XYZ file of C-alpha atoms in Angstrom:
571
model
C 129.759 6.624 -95.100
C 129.651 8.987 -92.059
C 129.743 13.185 -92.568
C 130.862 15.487 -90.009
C 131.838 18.998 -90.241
C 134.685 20.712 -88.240
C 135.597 24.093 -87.540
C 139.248 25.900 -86.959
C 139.737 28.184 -84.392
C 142.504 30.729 -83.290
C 144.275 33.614 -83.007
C 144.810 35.502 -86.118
C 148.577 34.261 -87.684
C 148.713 30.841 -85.506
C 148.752 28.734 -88.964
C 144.753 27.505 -88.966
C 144.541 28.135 -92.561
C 148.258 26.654 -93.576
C 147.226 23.643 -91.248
C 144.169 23.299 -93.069
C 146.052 23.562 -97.095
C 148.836 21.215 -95.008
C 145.986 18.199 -94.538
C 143.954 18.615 -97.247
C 145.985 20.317 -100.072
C 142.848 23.234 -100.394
C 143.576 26.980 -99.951
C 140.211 28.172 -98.271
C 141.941 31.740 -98.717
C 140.085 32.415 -101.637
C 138.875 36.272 -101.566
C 141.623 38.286 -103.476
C 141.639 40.469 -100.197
C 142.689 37.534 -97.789
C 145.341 36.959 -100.475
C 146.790 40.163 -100.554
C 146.749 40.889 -96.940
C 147.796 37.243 -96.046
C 144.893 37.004 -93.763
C 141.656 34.939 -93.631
C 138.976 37.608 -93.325
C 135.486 35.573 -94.159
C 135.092 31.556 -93.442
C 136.925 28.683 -95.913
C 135.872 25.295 -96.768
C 137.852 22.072 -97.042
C 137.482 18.648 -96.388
C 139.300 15.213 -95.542
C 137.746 11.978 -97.138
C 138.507 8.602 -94.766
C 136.819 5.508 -96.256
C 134.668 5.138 -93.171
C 134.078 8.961 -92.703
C 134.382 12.328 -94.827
C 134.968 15.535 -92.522
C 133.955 18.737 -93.809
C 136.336 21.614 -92.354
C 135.248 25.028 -91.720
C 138.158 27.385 -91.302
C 137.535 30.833 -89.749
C 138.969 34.102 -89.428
C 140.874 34.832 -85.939
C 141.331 38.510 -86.385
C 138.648 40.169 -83.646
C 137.489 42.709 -86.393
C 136.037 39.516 -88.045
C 134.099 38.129 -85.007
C 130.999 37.884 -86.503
C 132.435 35.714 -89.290
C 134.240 33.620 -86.995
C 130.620 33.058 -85.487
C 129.267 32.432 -88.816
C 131.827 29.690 -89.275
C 131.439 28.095 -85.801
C 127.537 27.948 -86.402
C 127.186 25.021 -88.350
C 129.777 22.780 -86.323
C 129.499 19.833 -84.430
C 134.001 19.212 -83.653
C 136.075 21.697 -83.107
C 140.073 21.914 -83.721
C 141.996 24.366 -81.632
C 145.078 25.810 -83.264
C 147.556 27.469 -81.007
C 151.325 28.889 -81.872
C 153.372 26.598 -79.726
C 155.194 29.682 -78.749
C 152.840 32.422 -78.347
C 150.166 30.372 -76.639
C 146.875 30.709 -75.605
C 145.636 34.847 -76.839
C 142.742 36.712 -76.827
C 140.786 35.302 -79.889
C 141.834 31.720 -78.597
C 139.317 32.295 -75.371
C 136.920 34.084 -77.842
C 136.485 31.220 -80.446
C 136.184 28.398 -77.437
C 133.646 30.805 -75.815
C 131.603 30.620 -78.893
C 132.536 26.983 -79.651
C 130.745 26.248 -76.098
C 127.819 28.665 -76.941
C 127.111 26.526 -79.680
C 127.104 23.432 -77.763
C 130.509 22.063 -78.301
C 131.825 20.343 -75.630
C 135.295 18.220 -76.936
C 137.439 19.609 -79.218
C 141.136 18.420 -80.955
C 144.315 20.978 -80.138
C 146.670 20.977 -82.594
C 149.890 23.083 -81.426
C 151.641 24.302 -84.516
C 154.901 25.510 -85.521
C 156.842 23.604 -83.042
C 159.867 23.264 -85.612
C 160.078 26.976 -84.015
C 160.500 26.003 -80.541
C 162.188 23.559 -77.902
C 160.488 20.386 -76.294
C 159.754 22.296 -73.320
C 157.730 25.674 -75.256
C 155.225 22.795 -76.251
C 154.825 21.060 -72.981
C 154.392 24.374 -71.752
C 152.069 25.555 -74.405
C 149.811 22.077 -73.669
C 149.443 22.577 -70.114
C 148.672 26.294 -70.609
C 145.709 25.025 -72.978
C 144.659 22.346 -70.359
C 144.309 24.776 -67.774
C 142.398 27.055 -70.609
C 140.039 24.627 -71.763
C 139.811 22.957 -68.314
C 138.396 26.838 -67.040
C 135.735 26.824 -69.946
C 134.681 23.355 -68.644
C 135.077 21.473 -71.973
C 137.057 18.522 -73.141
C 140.499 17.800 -75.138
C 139.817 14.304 -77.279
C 143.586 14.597 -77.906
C 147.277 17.194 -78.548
C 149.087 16.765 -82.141
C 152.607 18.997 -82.636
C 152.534 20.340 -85.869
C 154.609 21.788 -88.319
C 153.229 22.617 -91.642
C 156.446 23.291 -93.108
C 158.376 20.142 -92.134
C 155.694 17.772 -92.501
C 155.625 17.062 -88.681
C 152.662 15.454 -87.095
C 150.570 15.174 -89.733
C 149.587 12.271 -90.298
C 149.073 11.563 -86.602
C 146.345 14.358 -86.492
C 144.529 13.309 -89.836
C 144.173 10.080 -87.858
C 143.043 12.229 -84.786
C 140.718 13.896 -86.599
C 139.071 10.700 -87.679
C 139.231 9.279 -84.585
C 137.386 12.417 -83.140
C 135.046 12.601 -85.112
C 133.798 8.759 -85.246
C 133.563 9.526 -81.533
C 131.092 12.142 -81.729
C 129.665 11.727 -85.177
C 125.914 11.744 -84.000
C 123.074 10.267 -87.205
C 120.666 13.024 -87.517
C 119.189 11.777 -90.653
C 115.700 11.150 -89.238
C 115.409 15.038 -87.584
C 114.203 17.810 -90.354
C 116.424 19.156 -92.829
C 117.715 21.938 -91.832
C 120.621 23.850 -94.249
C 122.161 26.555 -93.405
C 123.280 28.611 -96.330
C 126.594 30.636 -96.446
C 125.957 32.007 -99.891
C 123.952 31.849 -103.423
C 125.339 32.697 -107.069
C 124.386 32.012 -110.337
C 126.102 29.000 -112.416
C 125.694 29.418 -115.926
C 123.965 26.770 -117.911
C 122.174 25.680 -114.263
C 121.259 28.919 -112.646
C 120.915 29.558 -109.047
C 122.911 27.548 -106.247
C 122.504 27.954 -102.671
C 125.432 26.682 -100.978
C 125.733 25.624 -96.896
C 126.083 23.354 -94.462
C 123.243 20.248 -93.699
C 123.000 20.615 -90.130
C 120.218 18.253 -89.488
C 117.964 16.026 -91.919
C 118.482 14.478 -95.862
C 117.964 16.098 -98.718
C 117.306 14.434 -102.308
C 117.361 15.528 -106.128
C 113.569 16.521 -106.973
C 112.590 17.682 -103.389
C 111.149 20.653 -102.347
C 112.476 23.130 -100.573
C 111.322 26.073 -98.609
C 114.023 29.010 -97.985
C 112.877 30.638 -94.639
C 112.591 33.340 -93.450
C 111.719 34.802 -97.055
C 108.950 31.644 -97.654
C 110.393 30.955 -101.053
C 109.487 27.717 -102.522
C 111.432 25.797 -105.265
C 112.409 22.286 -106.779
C 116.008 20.608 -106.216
C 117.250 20.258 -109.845
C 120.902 18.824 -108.994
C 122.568 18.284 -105.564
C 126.449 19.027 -105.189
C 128.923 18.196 -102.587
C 133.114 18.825 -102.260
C 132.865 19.002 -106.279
C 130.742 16.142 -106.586
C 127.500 15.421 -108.485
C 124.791 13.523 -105.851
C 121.632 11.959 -105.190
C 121.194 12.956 -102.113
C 122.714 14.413 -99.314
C 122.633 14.399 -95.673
C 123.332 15.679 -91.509
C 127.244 16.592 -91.333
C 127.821 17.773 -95.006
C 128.715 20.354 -96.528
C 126.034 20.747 -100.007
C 125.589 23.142 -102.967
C 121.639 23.202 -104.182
C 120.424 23.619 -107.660
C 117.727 25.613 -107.393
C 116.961 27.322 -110.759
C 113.697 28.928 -109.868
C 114.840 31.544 -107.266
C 116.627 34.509 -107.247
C 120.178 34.366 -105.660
C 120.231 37.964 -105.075
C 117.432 37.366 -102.250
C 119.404 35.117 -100.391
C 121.117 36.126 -97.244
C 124.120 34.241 -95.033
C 122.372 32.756 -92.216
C 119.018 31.994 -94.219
C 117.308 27.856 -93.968
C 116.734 25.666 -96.690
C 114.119 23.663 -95.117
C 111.488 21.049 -96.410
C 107.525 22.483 -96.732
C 105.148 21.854 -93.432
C 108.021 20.823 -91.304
C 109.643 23.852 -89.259
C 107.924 26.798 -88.444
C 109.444 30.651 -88.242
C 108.737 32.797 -85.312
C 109.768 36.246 -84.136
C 109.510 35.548 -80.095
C 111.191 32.740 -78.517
C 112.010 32.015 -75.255
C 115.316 30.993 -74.117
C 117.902 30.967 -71.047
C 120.630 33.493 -70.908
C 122.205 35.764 -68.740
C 121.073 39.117 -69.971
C 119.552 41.964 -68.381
C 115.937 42.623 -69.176
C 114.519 45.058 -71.467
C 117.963 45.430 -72.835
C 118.480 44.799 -76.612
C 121.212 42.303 -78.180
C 122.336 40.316 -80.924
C 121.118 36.698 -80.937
C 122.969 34.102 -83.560
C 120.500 31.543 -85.118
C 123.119 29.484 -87.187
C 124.294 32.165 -89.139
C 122.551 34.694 -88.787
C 122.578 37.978 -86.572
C 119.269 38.572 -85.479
C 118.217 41.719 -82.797
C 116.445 40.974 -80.465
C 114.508 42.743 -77.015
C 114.848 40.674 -73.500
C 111.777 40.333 -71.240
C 112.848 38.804 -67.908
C 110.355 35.686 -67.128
C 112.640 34.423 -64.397
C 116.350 34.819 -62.677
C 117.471 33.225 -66.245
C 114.996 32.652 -68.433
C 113.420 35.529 -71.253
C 111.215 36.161 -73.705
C 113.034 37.849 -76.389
C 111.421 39.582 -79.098
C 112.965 39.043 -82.018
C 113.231 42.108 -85.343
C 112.610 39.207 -87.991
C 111.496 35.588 -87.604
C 113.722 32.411 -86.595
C 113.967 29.259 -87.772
C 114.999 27.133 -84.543
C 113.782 24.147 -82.108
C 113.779 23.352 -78.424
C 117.463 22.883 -77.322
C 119.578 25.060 -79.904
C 122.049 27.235 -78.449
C 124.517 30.480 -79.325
C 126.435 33.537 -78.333
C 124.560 36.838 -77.447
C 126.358 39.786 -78.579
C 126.016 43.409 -77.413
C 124.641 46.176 -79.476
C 128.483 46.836 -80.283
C 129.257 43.898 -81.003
C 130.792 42.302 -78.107
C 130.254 38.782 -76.766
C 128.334 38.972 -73.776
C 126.992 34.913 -72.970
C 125.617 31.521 -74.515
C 121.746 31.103 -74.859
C 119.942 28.170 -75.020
C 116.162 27.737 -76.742
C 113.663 26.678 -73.805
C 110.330 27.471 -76.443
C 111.031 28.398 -80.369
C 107.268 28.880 -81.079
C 105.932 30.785 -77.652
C 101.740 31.539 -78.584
C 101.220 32.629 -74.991
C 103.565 35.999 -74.051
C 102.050 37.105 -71.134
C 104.625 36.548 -68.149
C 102.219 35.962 -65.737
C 101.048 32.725 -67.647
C 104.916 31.622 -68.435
C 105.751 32.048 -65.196
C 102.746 29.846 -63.328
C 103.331 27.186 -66.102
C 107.316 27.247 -66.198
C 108.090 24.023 -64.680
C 105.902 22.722 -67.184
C 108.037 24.364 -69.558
C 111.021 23.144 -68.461
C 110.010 19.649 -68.277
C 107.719 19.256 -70.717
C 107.412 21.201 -73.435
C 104.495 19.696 -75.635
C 102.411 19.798 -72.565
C 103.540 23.660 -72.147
C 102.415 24.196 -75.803
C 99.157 22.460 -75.808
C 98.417 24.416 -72.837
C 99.365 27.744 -74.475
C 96.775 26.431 -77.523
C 94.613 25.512 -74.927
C 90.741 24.848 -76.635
C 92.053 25.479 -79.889
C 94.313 22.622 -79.986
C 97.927 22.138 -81.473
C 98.533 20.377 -84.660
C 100.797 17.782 -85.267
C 103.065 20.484 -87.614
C 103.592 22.328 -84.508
C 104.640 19.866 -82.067
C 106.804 18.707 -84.439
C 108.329 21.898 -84.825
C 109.123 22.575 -80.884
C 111.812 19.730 -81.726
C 112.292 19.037 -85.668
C 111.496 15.671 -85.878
C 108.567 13.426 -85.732
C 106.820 12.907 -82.771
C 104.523 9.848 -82.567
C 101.343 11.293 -81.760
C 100.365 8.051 -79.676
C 103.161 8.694 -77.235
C 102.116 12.060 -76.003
C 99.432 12.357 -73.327
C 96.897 14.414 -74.821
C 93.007 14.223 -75.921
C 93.259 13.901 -80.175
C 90.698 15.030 -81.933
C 90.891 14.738 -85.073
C 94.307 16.556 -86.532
C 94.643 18.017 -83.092
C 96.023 17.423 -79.956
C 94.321 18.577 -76.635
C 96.239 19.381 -73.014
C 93.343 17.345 -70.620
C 93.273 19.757 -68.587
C 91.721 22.277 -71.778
C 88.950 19.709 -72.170
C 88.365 19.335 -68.448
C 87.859 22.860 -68.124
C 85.596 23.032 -71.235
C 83.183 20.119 -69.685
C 82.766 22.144 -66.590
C 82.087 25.766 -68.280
C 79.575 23.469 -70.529
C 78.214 21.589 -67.655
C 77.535 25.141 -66.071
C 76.069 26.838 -68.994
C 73.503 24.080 -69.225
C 72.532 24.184 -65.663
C 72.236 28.170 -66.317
C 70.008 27.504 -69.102
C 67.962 24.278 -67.626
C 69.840 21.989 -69.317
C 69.025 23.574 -72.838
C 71.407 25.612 -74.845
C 71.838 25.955 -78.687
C 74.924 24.771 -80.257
C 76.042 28.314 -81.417
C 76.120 29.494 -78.303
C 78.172 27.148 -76.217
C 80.672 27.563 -79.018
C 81.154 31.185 -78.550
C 81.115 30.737 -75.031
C 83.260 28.424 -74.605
C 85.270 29.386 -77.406
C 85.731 25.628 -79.086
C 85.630 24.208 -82.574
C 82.745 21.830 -83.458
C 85.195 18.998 -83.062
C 85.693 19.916 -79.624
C 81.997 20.229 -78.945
C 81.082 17.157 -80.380
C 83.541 15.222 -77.949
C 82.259 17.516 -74.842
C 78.725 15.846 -75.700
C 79.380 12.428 -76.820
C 81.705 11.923 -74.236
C 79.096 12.827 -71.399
C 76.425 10.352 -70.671
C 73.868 13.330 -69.689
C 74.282 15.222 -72.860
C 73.059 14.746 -76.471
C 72.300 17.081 -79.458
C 68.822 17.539 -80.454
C 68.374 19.473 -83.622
C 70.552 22.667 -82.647
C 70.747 22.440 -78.931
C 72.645 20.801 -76.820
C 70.916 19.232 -74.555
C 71.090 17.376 -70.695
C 68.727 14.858 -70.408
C 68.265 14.911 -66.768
C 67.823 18.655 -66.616
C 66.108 19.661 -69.703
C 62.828 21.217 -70.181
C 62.120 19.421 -73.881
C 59.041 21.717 -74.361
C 61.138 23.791 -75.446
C 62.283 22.272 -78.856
C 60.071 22.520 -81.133
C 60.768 18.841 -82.647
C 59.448 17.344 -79.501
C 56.257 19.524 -79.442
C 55.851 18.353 -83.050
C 56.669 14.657 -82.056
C 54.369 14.902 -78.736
C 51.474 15.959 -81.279
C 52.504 13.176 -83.950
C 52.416 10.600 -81.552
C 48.665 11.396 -80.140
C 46.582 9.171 -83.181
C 48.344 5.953 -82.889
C 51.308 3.995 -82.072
C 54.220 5.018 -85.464
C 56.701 2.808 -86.800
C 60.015 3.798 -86.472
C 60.376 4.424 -90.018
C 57.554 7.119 -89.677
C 59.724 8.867 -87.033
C 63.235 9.598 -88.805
C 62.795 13.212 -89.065
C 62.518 12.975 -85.419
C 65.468 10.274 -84.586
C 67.312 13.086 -82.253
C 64.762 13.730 -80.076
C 63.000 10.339 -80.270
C 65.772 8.694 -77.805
C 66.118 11.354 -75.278
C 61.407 11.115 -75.017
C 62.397 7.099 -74.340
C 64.948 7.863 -71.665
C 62.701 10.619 -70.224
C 59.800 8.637 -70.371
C 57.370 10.978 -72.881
C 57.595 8.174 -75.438
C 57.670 4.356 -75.176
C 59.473 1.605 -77.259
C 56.993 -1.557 -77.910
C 59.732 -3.419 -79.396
C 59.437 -4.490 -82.949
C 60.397 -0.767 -84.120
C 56.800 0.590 -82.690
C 56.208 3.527 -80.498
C 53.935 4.867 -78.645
C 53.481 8.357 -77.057
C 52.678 7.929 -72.600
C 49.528 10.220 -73.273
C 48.183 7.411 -75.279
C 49.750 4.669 -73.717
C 47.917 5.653 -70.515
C 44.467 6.675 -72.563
C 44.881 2.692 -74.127
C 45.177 1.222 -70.534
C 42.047 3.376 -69.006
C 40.314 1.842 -71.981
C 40.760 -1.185 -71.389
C 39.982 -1.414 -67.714
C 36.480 -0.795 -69.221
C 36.210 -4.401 -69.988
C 36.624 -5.641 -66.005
C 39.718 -6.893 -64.259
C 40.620 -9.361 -66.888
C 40.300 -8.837 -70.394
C 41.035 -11.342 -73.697
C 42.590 -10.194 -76.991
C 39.905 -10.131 -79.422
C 37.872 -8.062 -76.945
C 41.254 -6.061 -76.442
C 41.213 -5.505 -80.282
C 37.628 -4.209 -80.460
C 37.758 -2.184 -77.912
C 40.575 0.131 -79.252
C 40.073 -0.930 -82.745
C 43.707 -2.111 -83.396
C 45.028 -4.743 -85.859
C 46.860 -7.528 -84.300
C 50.178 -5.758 -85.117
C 50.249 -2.983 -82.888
C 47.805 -4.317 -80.357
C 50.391 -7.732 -79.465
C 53.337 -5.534 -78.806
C 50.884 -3.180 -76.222
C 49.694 -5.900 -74.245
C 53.266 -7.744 -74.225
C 54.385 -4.030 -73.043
C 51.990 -3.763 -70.487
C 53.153 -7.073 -69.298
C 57.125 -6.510 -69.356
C 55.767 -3.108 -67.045
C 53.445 -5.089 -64.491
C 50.332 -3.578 -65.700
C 48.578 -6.870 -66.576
C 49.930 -10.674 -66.515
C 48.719 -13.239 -69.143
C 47.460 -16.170 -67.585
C 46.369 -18.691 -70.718
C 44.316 -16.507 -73.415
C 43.543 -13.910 -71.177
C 44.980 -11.166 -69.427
C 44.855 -9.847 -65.474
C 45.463 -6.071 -64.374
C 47.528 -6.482 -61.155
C 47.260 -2.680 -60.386
């Protein structure tokens, strides 16, 4: 079955929360105060079951004292139905609830016109074209008009079938993003303890998960999972859900708080979005729920970074209404960057198409050499991203912008040259301010480089006299040709003296150092122009095991040429 949660909006007295008891038979009146005064003051919840879809409803006050409630209410939406007196029309808290419908991305919306057992035919053509024009200004959508009257009966049936209509049409599966919950409130339920109740806005949630409430970091097991009344296994994106959640203290729990699953989203206190504020002003920003102050630094004509008085749970793309200091609505904001590392303008403002188009490459070039985890990227957008689809060196658990690592191989390829092609390991770290994963891949992946003991090392350019190992290899090397198991404490070095020429490979795992080499071949030109093996073998006194692999050497180099049993020098 499908979920979807709708809010109400209206003017205060234009029926929303008689409609509401009218199609579902629930009275989300339930504060003794909204009783007495006949008025809905904080937000109600009902629902209506279909057997293809269940919509949660979210009714909310439309008196403008109650604003931020009405907010509240509207947070957690993804359908909206407009109720509007067919004879009083559109009023002031009509514009102010589509305003912050649209601020949280709402774009279609169902009108039911109420009370029309009140009025004439004509009042509630009238009051529909005055709402076209309305909703037509604010640039959204009307999926359809039902005339209502809650206390004849009128009409309701046709919108219950709107409503499910509607919301088929836009019910979107958001089962594979994070969970995401916003809560609404927590109390204590004897015999089970504490329950955090809210909406699922993204993501699943099952019986035995963990949970993380942000922005307080607390950490606790789902013991039982509730929804409308029910007892579930699990629930899910578009529902309304009550958590068990013995182990925390419901008096910590703020409206507007996340219910989140561990290592998924991440909290920050700076974000950058698009608004149209004035810099170094201060406003209120809604996350969800929540009310959240925050300072505006102008990056462009639109676009801020806003510094935030606590830490946000949100992603790349969320939106909401931006309040004055006093309260008043003042525009919609949209998230460009929920987890900003780099605040300097200067740096957001070079890189900002980046930003706008991209904004994994943005990040991994705010991490630059440090690299961006997999957690984070996630984060920008709450889901999974496949790490093979994003164009980026990985090393390791981290992801690398390519042009981070290109600038790394030329500060690297310029220290060495600095240092003639010698520099210790320690150093190019803290110079070029890299892990040793980093490093690693700056050397392996450069045909000129290698480590030898703890330098880094280019073999073109390097002065090896200045390792120790090779002084100690040089001197190793001068009694005789080594087997290559002799030389493993030497195995770095060893391949760069081959390549550079201070050492020669016989084949056969023997090696010989050029000193010798070239003492061995002055020998033996002692014996004439030609010389045979068994004369070879007294005169340098070597068993047939290392002197075979010389003379083949000296061959494969074009020192001497066999010709039957004996040898030639041809230079």
């Amino acid at each position: 079955m499908e979920h979807f949660l709708i809010g109400t909006a209206g003017h205060v007295d234009h029926g929303k929360t008689t409609l509401v008891k009218a199609l579902t038979n629930i009275d989300t009146d339930r504060l003794p105060e909204e009783k007495a005064r006949g008025m809905s003051i904080d937000m109600g919840f009902a629902f209506l079951e279909f057997p293809d879809i269940k919509i949660g409803i979210i009714d909310i006050p439309g008196h403008e004292r109650f604003i931020k409630n009405a907010i509240s209410g509207l947070a957690t939406v993804n359908g909206l139905l407009l109720i509007v007196d067919a004879k009083e029309g559109i009023m002031p808290q009509t514009m102010e609830h589509l305003y912050i419908a649209k601020c949280f991305g709402i774009k279609s919306l169902c009108v039911a016109i109420t009370k029309v057992d009140l009025v004439d035919e004509e009042t509630v053509l009238l009051a529909q074209e005055e709402i076209k024009e309305t909703v037509r200004s604010l640039d959204l959508d009307v999926f359809g008009y039902y005339p209502v009257s809650c206390l004849e009966g009128l009409g309701l049936n046709e919108l219950k079938e709107g409503l499910r209509l509607y919301s088929k049409q836009l019910c979107i599966d958001r089962k594979d993003e994070f969970l995401k919950v916003c809560l609404d409130s927590a109390f204590v339920v004897k015999g089970h303890g504490t329950v955090l109740r809210g909406s699922c806005v993204s993501g699943k949630l099952q019986e035995g998960d963990t949970i993380v409430v942000e922005p307080i970091g607390y950490t606790a097991k789902v013991k039982k999972l509730q929804t409308h009344g029910k007892f579930v296994n699990h629930v899910q994106s578009g529902q309304r859900v009550a958590i068990n959640a013995p182990s925390i203290d419901y008096q910590a729990i703020e409206r507007g708080f996340w219910v989140i699953k561990p290592e998924q989203l991440i909290k920050s206190d700076k974000v950058i979005l698009r608004a149209n504020i004035k810099a170094g002003k201060t406003y209120q920003f809604f996350f969800g729920m929540r009310c959240i102050t925050g300072t505006a630094k102008r990056v462009s004509e639109d676009i801020f970074l806003i510094k935030l008085q606590e830490p946000v749970i949100c992603v790349s793309g969320d939106r909401g209404p931006v309040l004055s200091t006093d309260g008043k609505l003042q525009c919609c904001y949209q998230v460009i960057h929920p987890l900003p590392k780099r605040v300097s303008k200067n740096f957001i403002r070079s890189n900002l198409d980046i930003l706008e188009k991209d904004l994994i490459q943005y990040a991994l070039l705010e991490w630059g050499n440090t690299g961006a985890d997999l957690t984070l990227i996630n984060s920008l957008h709450g889901k999974a991203i496949n790490p093979t689809q994003i164009n980026a060196y990985k090393l390791g658990n981290k992801l690398f912008h390519h042009q981070s690592i290109n600038n790394a191989k030329e500060k690297l390829s310029n220290l060495l040259k600095e240092n003639k092609g010698l520099i210790r390991r320690s150093q190019a770290q803290l110079k070029l301010k890299v892990g040793d994963e980093v490093l690693r891949f700056l050397v392996s992946d450069s045909k000129d480089l290698t480590f030898v003991e703890d330098f880094i090392v280019n073999t073109k350019l390097a002065q090896l006299e200045n390792i120790e190992s090779f002084r100690s290899l040089m001197h190793f090397l001068e009694d005789g040709i080594k087997e290559e198991k002799q030389l493993q404490s030497y195995k770095d070095i060893l391949h760069l003296c081959v390549k550079r020429g201070y050492v020669h490979s016989l084949g056969d795992f023997l090696y010989i150092g050029d000193t010798l080499l070239k003492k061995y071949i002055a020998v033996l030109r002692e014996l004439g122009k030609e010389f045979d093996v068994q004369a070879a073998k007294e005169k340098l006194g070597l068993t047939r095991k290392y002197l075979i692999p010389l003379l083949e050497y000296m061959d494969t180099m074009g020192i001497t040429k066999r010709e039957g049993q004996r040898r030639v020098f041809l230079r």
